[in-house]
PDB file of C-alpha atoms in Angstrom:
ATOM      1  CA  MET A   1     -10.966 -13.533 -10.173  1.00 51.00           C
ATOM      2  CA  PRO A   2      -9.200 -11.992 -13.191  1.00 53.00           C
ATOM      3  CA  GLY A   3      -6.679 -10.087 -11.034  1.00 55.00           C
ATOM      4  CA  LEU A   4      -5.552 -13.326  -9.425  1.00 58.00           C
ATOM      5  CA  ASN A   5      -4.521 -14.847 -12.773  1.00 63.00           C
ATOM      6  CA  THR A   6      -2.513 -11.728 -13.636  1.00 63.00           C
ATOM      7  CA  THR A   7      -0.781 -11.806 -10.233  1.00 63.00           C
ATOM      8  CA  LYS A   8      -0.079 -15.519 -10.535  1.00 64.00           C
ATOM      9  CA  ASN A   9       1.402 -15.146 -14.044  1.00 68.00           C
ATOM     10  CA  SER A  10       3.583 -12.218 -12.913  1.00 67.00           C
ATOM     11  CA  CYS A  11       4.870 -14.216  -9.939  1.00 66.00           C
ATOM     12  CA  LEU A  12       5.605 -17.229 -12.139  1.00 65.00           C
ATOM     13  CA  MET A  13       7.649 -14.992 -14.444  1.00 68.00           C
ATOM     14  CA  HIS A  14       9.846 -13.605 -11.647  1.00 65.00           C
ATOM     15  CA  PHE A  15      10.118 -16.505  -9.174  1.00 66.00           C
ATOM     16  CA  SER A  16      11.108 -20.141  -9.580  1.00 61.00           C
ATOM     17  CA  LEU A  17       8.694 -21.533  -6.969  1.00 58.00           C
ATOM     18  CA  LEU A  18       5.105 -20.496  -6.474  1.00 54.00           C
ATOM     19  CA  VAL A  19       3.401 -22.046  -3.452  1.00 56.00           C
ATOM     20  CA  MET A  20      -0.165 -21.533  -2.286  1.00 50.00           C
ATOM     21  CA  MET A  21      -0.480 -21.736   1.496  1.00 45.00           C
ATOM     22  CA  VAL A  22      -3.530 -23.717   2.508  1.00 41.00           C
ATOM     23  CA  TYR A  23      -5.194 -24.102   5.868  1.00 42.00           C
ATOM     24  CA  PRO A  24      -4.393 -26.226   7.851  1.00 44.00           C
ATOM     25  CA  LYS A  25      -0.685 -26.296   6.996  1.00 47.00           C
ATOM     26  CA  LYS A  26      -1.047 -28.017   3.646  1.00 49.00           C
ATOM     27  CA  ILE A  27       1.045 -26.797   0.748  1.00 49.00           C
ATOM     28  CA  SER A  28      -0.041 -27.179  -2.841  1.00 49.00           C
ATOM     29  CA  GLU A  29       1.791 -25.992  -5.907  1.00 51.00           C
ATOM     30  CA  GLY A  30      -0.091 -24.186  -8.664  1.00 52.00           C
ATOM     31  CA  VAL A  31      -3.567 -24.396  -7.106  1.00 50.00           C
ATOM     32  CA  LEU A  32      -5.144 -21.643  -5.020  1.00 59.00           C
ATOM     33  CA  VAL A  33      -7.083 -23.025  -2.082  1.00 53.00           C
ATOM     34  CA  LYS A  34      -8.920 -20.960   0.528  1.00 66.00           C
ATOM     35  CA  GLU A  35      -7.401 -20.449   3.933  1.00 76.00           C
ATOM     36  CA  SER A  36     -10.820 -19.295   5.137  1.00 80.00           C
ATOM     37  CA  GLU A  37     -13.997 -18.123   3.434  1.00 78.00           C
ATOM     38  CA  ASN A  38     -12.498 -14.753   2.617  1.00 81.00           C
ATOM     39  CA  ARG A  39      -8.706 -15.105   2.928  1.00 85.00           C
ATOM     40  CA  PHE A  40      -6.060 -16.421   0.537  1.00 82.00           C
ATOM     41  CA  ILE A  41      -2.264 -16.498   0.850  1.00 80.00           C
ATOM     42  CA  LEU A  42       0.183 -16.825  -2.019  1.00 77.00           C
ATOM     43  CA  TRP A  43       3.888 -17.406  -1.330  1.00 75.00           C
ATOM     44  CA  CYS A  44       6.632 -16.938  -3.942  1.00 75.00           C
ATOM     45  CA  THR A  45      10.312 -17.762  -3.523  1.00 73.00           C
ATOM     46  CA  GLY A  46      13.394 -18.668  -5.534  1.00 70.00           C
ATOM     47  CA  ARG A  47      14.825 -15.307  -6.558  1.00 71.00           C
ATOM     48  CA  LEU A  48      18.356 -14.182  -5.729  1.00 72.00           C
ATOM     49  CA  GLY A  49      18.470 -11.754  -2.776  1.00 73.00           C
ATOM     50  CA  CYS A  50      14.798 -12.293  -1.928  1.00 77.00           C
ATOM     51  CA  GLU A  51      13.722 -14.920   0.572  1.00 79.00           C
ATOM     52  CA  GLY A  52      10.154 -14.645  -0.612  1.00 79.00           C
ATOM     53  CA  ILE A  53       7.018 -12.604  -1.159  1.00 80.00           C
ATOM     54  CA  LYS A  54       3.771 -13.223   0.681  1.00 80.00           C
ATOM     55  CA  ILE A  55       0.637 -11.950  -1.039  1.00 81.00           C
ATOM     56  CA  GLU A  56      -2.351 -11.972   1.286  1.00 83.00           C
ATOM     57  CA  ILE A  57      -5.784 -11.394  -0.208  1.00 84.00           C
ATOM     58  CA  LYS A  58      -8.566 -10.525   2.231  1.00 87.00           C
ATOM     59  CA  LEU A  59     -11.990 -10.286   0.650  1.00 85.00           C
ATOM     60  CA  LEU A  60     -15.022  -8.811   2.337  1.00 82.00           C
ATOM     61  CA  ARG A  61     -17.533 -11.274   3.687  1.00 78.00           C
ATOM     62  CA  ARG A  62     -20.397 -11.368   1.244  1.00 74.00           C
ATOM     63  CA  GLN A  63     -21.990 -14.650   2.297  1.00 74.00           C
ATOM     64  CA  ASP A  64     -24.494 -13.308   4.786  1.00 78.00           C
ATOM     65  CA  LEU A  65     -27.039 -10.529   4.897  1.00 83.00           C
ATOM     66  CA  ILE A  66     -25.632  -8.910   8.056  1.00 82.00           C
ATOM     67  CA  SER A  67     -22.204  -8.368   6.477  1.00 77.00           C
ATOM     68  CA  VAL A  68     -23.748  -6.946   3.322  1.00 78.00           C
ATOM     69  CA  LEU A  69     -25.944  -4.559   5.317  1.00 83.00           C
ATOM     70  CA  SER A  70     -23.027  -3.443   7.494  1.00 81.00           C
ATOM     71  CA  GLN A  71     -21.246  -2.355   4.286  1.00 80.00           C
ATOM     72  CA  ILE A  72     -23.968   0.252   3.776  1.00 84.00           C
ATOM     73  CA  PHE A  73     -23.174   1.958   7.093  1.00 86.00           C
ATOM     74  CA  LYS A  74     -19.420   1.366   7.218  1.00 83.00           C
ATOM     75  CA  PRO A  75     -18.019   0.864   3.701  1.00 82.00           C
ATOM     76  CA  GLN A  76     -14.846  -1.192   3.433  1.00 81.00           C
ATOM     77  CA  SER A  77     -12.792  -2.605   0.590  1.00 82.00           C
ATOM     78  CA  ASP A  78     -11.096  -5.857  -0.254  1.00 84.00           C
ATOM     79  CA  THR A  79      -7.404  -5.682   0.628  1.00 85.00           C
ATOM     80  CA  ILE A  80      -4.242  -7.103  -0.858  1.00 83.00           C
ATOM     81  CA  THR A  81      -1.156  -6.994   1.352  1.00 84.00           C
ATOM     82  CA  ILE A  82       2.197  -7.694  -0.268  1.00 83.00           C
ATOM     83  CA  THR A  83       5.032  -8.462   2.150  1.00 85.00           C
ATOM     84  CA  THR A  84       8.532  -8.868   0.768  1.00 83.00           C
ATOM     85  CA  TYR A  85      11.120 -10.787   2.767  1.00 83.00           C
ATOM     86  CA  LEU A  86      14.615  -9.785   1.654  1.00 79.00           C
ATOM     87  CA  SER A  87      17.845 -11.465   2.689  1.00 76.00           C
ATOM     88  CA  PRO A  88      19.140  -9.390   5.620  1.00 74.00           C
ATOM     89  CA  GLU A  89      22.758  -9.610   4.493  1.00 78.00           C
ATOM     90  CA  ASP A  90      21.898  -8.386   0.975  1.00 72.00           C
ATOM     91  CA  MET A  91      20.071  -5.181   1.889  1.00 71.00           C
ATOM     92  CA  ASP A  92      20.049  -2.438   4.492  1.00 75.00           C
ATOM     93  CA  SER A  93      16.783  -1.776   6.290  1.00 77.00           C
ATOM     94  CA  VAL A  94      14.705   1.121   4.927  1.00 81.00           C
ATOM     95  CA  VAL A  95      11.546   2.941   5.937  1.00 84.00           C
ATOM     96  CA  LEU A  96       9.078   3.871   3.172  1.00 85.00           C
ATOM     97  CA  ALA A  97       5.296   4.278   3.031  1.00 85.00           C
ATOM     98  CA  VAL A  98       3.043   5.451   0.186  1.00 86.00           C
ATOM     99  CA  MET A  99      -0.593   5.978   1.100  1.00 85.00           C
ATOM    100  CA  PRO A 100      -3.506   8.450   0.976  1.00 86.00           C
ATOM    101  CA  ARG A 101      -2.733  11.736   2.755  1.00 84.00           C
ATOM    102  CA  LYS A 102      -5.834  11.542   4.953  1.00 85.00           C
ATOM    103  CA  GLY A 103      -4.405   8.608   6.944  1.00 82.00           C
ATOM    104  CA  LEU A 104      -0.736   9.553   6.718  1.00 84.00           C
ATOM    105  CA  LYS A 105      -0.407  11.412  10.041  1.00 84.00           C
ATOM    106  CA  ARG A 106      -2.366   8.743  11.923  1.00 86.00           C
ATOM    107  CA  LEU A 107      -0.159   5.980  10.516  1.00 84.00           C
ATOM    108  CA  GLN A 108       2.968   7.959  11.347  1.00 84.00           C
ATOM    109  CA  GLN A 109       1.841   8.183  14.985  1.00 85.00           C
ATOM    110  CA  GLU A 110       0.886   4.492  15.192  1.00 85.00           C
ATOM    111  CA  VAL A 111       3.878   2.840  13.475  1.00 84.00           C
ATOM    112  CA  GLN A 112       7.051   3.236  15.506  1.00 85.00           C
ATOM    113  CA  ASP A 113       9.519   3.146  12.578  1.00 82.00           C
ATOM    114  CA  LEU A 114       7.573   5.826  10.707  1.00 83.00           C
ATOM    115  CA  ALA A 115       7.310   7.991  13.839  1.00 83.00           C
ATOM    116  CA  HIS A 116      11.040   7.883  14.608  1.00 83.00           C
ATOM    117  CA  PHE A 117      12.717   7.763  11.214  1.00 84.00           C
ATOM    118  CA  ALA A 118      10.408   8.927   8.406  1.00 82.00           C
ATOM    119  CA  THR A 119       9.580  12.402   7.162  1.00 79.00           C
ATOM    120  CA  GLU A 120       7.088  13.416   4.513  1.00 82.00           C
ATOM    121  CA  LYS A 121       8.420  13.765   0.971  1.00 81.00           C
ATOM    122  CA  LYS A 122       6.961  15.698  -1.978  1.00 79.00           C
ATOM    123  CA  THR A 123       4.852  13.619  -4.378  1.00 76.00           C
ATOM    124  CA  GLU A 124       5.190  16.061  -7.303  1.00 77.00           C
ATOM    125  CA  LYS A 125       8.767  14.872  -7.831  1.00 81.00           C
ATOM    126  CA  PHE A 126       7.510  11.342  -8.476  1.00 83.00           C
ATOM    127  CA  ASP A 127       4.482  12.148 -10.683  1.00 81.00           C
ATOM    128  CA  LEU A 128       2.097  10.610  -8.147  1.00 84.00           C
ATOM    129  CA  PRO A 129      -1.474  11.818  -7.600  1.00 84.00           C
ATOM    130  CA  PRO A 130      -1.644  14.735  -5.125  1.00 84.00           C
ATOM    131  CA  GLN A 131      -3.984  12.694  -2.883  1.00 86.00           C
ATOM    132  CA  LEU A 132      -1.082  10.371  -2.007  1.00 87.00           C
ATOM    133  CA  GLY A 133       1.631  11.058   0.543  1.00 86.00           C
ATOM    134  CA  ILE A 134       5.118   9.597   0.910  1.00 87.00           C
ATOM    135  CA  LEU A 135       6.925   8.940   4.173  1.00 87.00           C
ATOM    136  CA  ALA A 136      10.579   7.954   3.812  1.00 86.00           C
ATOM    137  CA  GLU A 137      13.659   7.768   5.980  1.00 86.00           C
ATOM    138  CA  PHE A 138      15.882   9.387   3.339  1.00 84.00           C
ATOM    139  CA  SER A 139      15.187  10.996  -0.030  1.00 82.00           C
ATOM    140  CA  GLU A 140      17.473   8.413  -1.631  1.00 83.00           C
ATOM    141  CA  VAL A 141      15.165   5.625  -0.424  1.00 82.00           C
ATOM    142  CA  ALA A 142      12.161   7.195  -2.133  1.00 84.00           C
ATOM    143  CA  ASN A 143      14.186   7.927  -5.295  1.00 84.00           C
ATOM    144  CA  GLU A 144      15.430   4.346  -5.517  1.00 84.00           C
ATOM    145  CA  PHE A 145      12.179   2.506  -4.804  1.00 85.00           C
ATOM    146  CA  LEU A 146       9.741   4.851  -6.543  1.00 87.00           C
ATOM    147  CA  SER A 147      11.086   4.462 -10.062  1.00 86.00           C
ATOM    148  CA  VAL A 148       9.135   5.630 -13.112  1.00 87.00           C
ATOM    149  CA  PRO A 149       7.448   2.220 -13.728  1.00 86.00           C
ATOM    150  CA  VAL A 150       6.482   1.901 -10.046  1.00 86.00           C
ATOM    151  CA  CYS A 151       5.030   5.426  -9.953  1.00 85.00           C
ATOM    152  CA  LYS A 152       3.127   4.787 -13.193  1.00 86.00           C
ATOM    153  CA  THR A 153       1.646   1.588 -11.749  1.00 85.00           C
ATOM    154  CA  ILE A 154       0.620   3.394  -8.559  1.00 85.00           C
ATOM    155  CA  SER A 155      -0.938   6.264 -10.548  1.00 84.00           C
ATOM    156  CA  ASP A 156      -2.796   3.909 -12.887  1.00 85.00           C
ATOM    157  CA  ASN A 157      -4.182   1.921  -9.958  1.00 81.00           C
ATOM    158  CA  PHE A 158      -4.832   4.825  -7.593  1.00 78.00           C
ATOM    159  CA  ASP A 159      -8.395   3.585  -7.019  1.00 77.00           C
ATOM    160  CA  VAL A 160      -7.080   0.596  -4.984  1.00 72.00           C
ATOM    161  CA  PHE A 161      -5.700   2.940  -2.326  1.00 67.00           C
TER     162      PHE A 161
END
């Protein structure tokens, strides 16, 4: 998994402790061990103002013929979910979502914070692909979080959306 080494090296650069969560409740440092056949969790901590980051990698099941055949009829992708836990006293809560436009309205109806607080923002201002949509509580939130390097990374890796 070449992407895993890049992610691991980036986390090691920015955090003082890199812990791989292992099932059942074992913790190992520096070694990635499966939580299940298709799920991995990486936990990083040790940065000022950030309690930690949880990177969850869910791969599609490719071990059996039924799963492979089901991909023909209902295509899915591997997913990487990055959850950042910030110190509550160091930061105000914000609402921000960047995702493909086709699922934007559905997500806004399903997620309570997006339904109550967020409005759609223009992507042209951020040099993002037109297929992406932005939901944010305030324009300042989008301006602060979607900096030029972040927008460039999103644009370069648009295929993962």
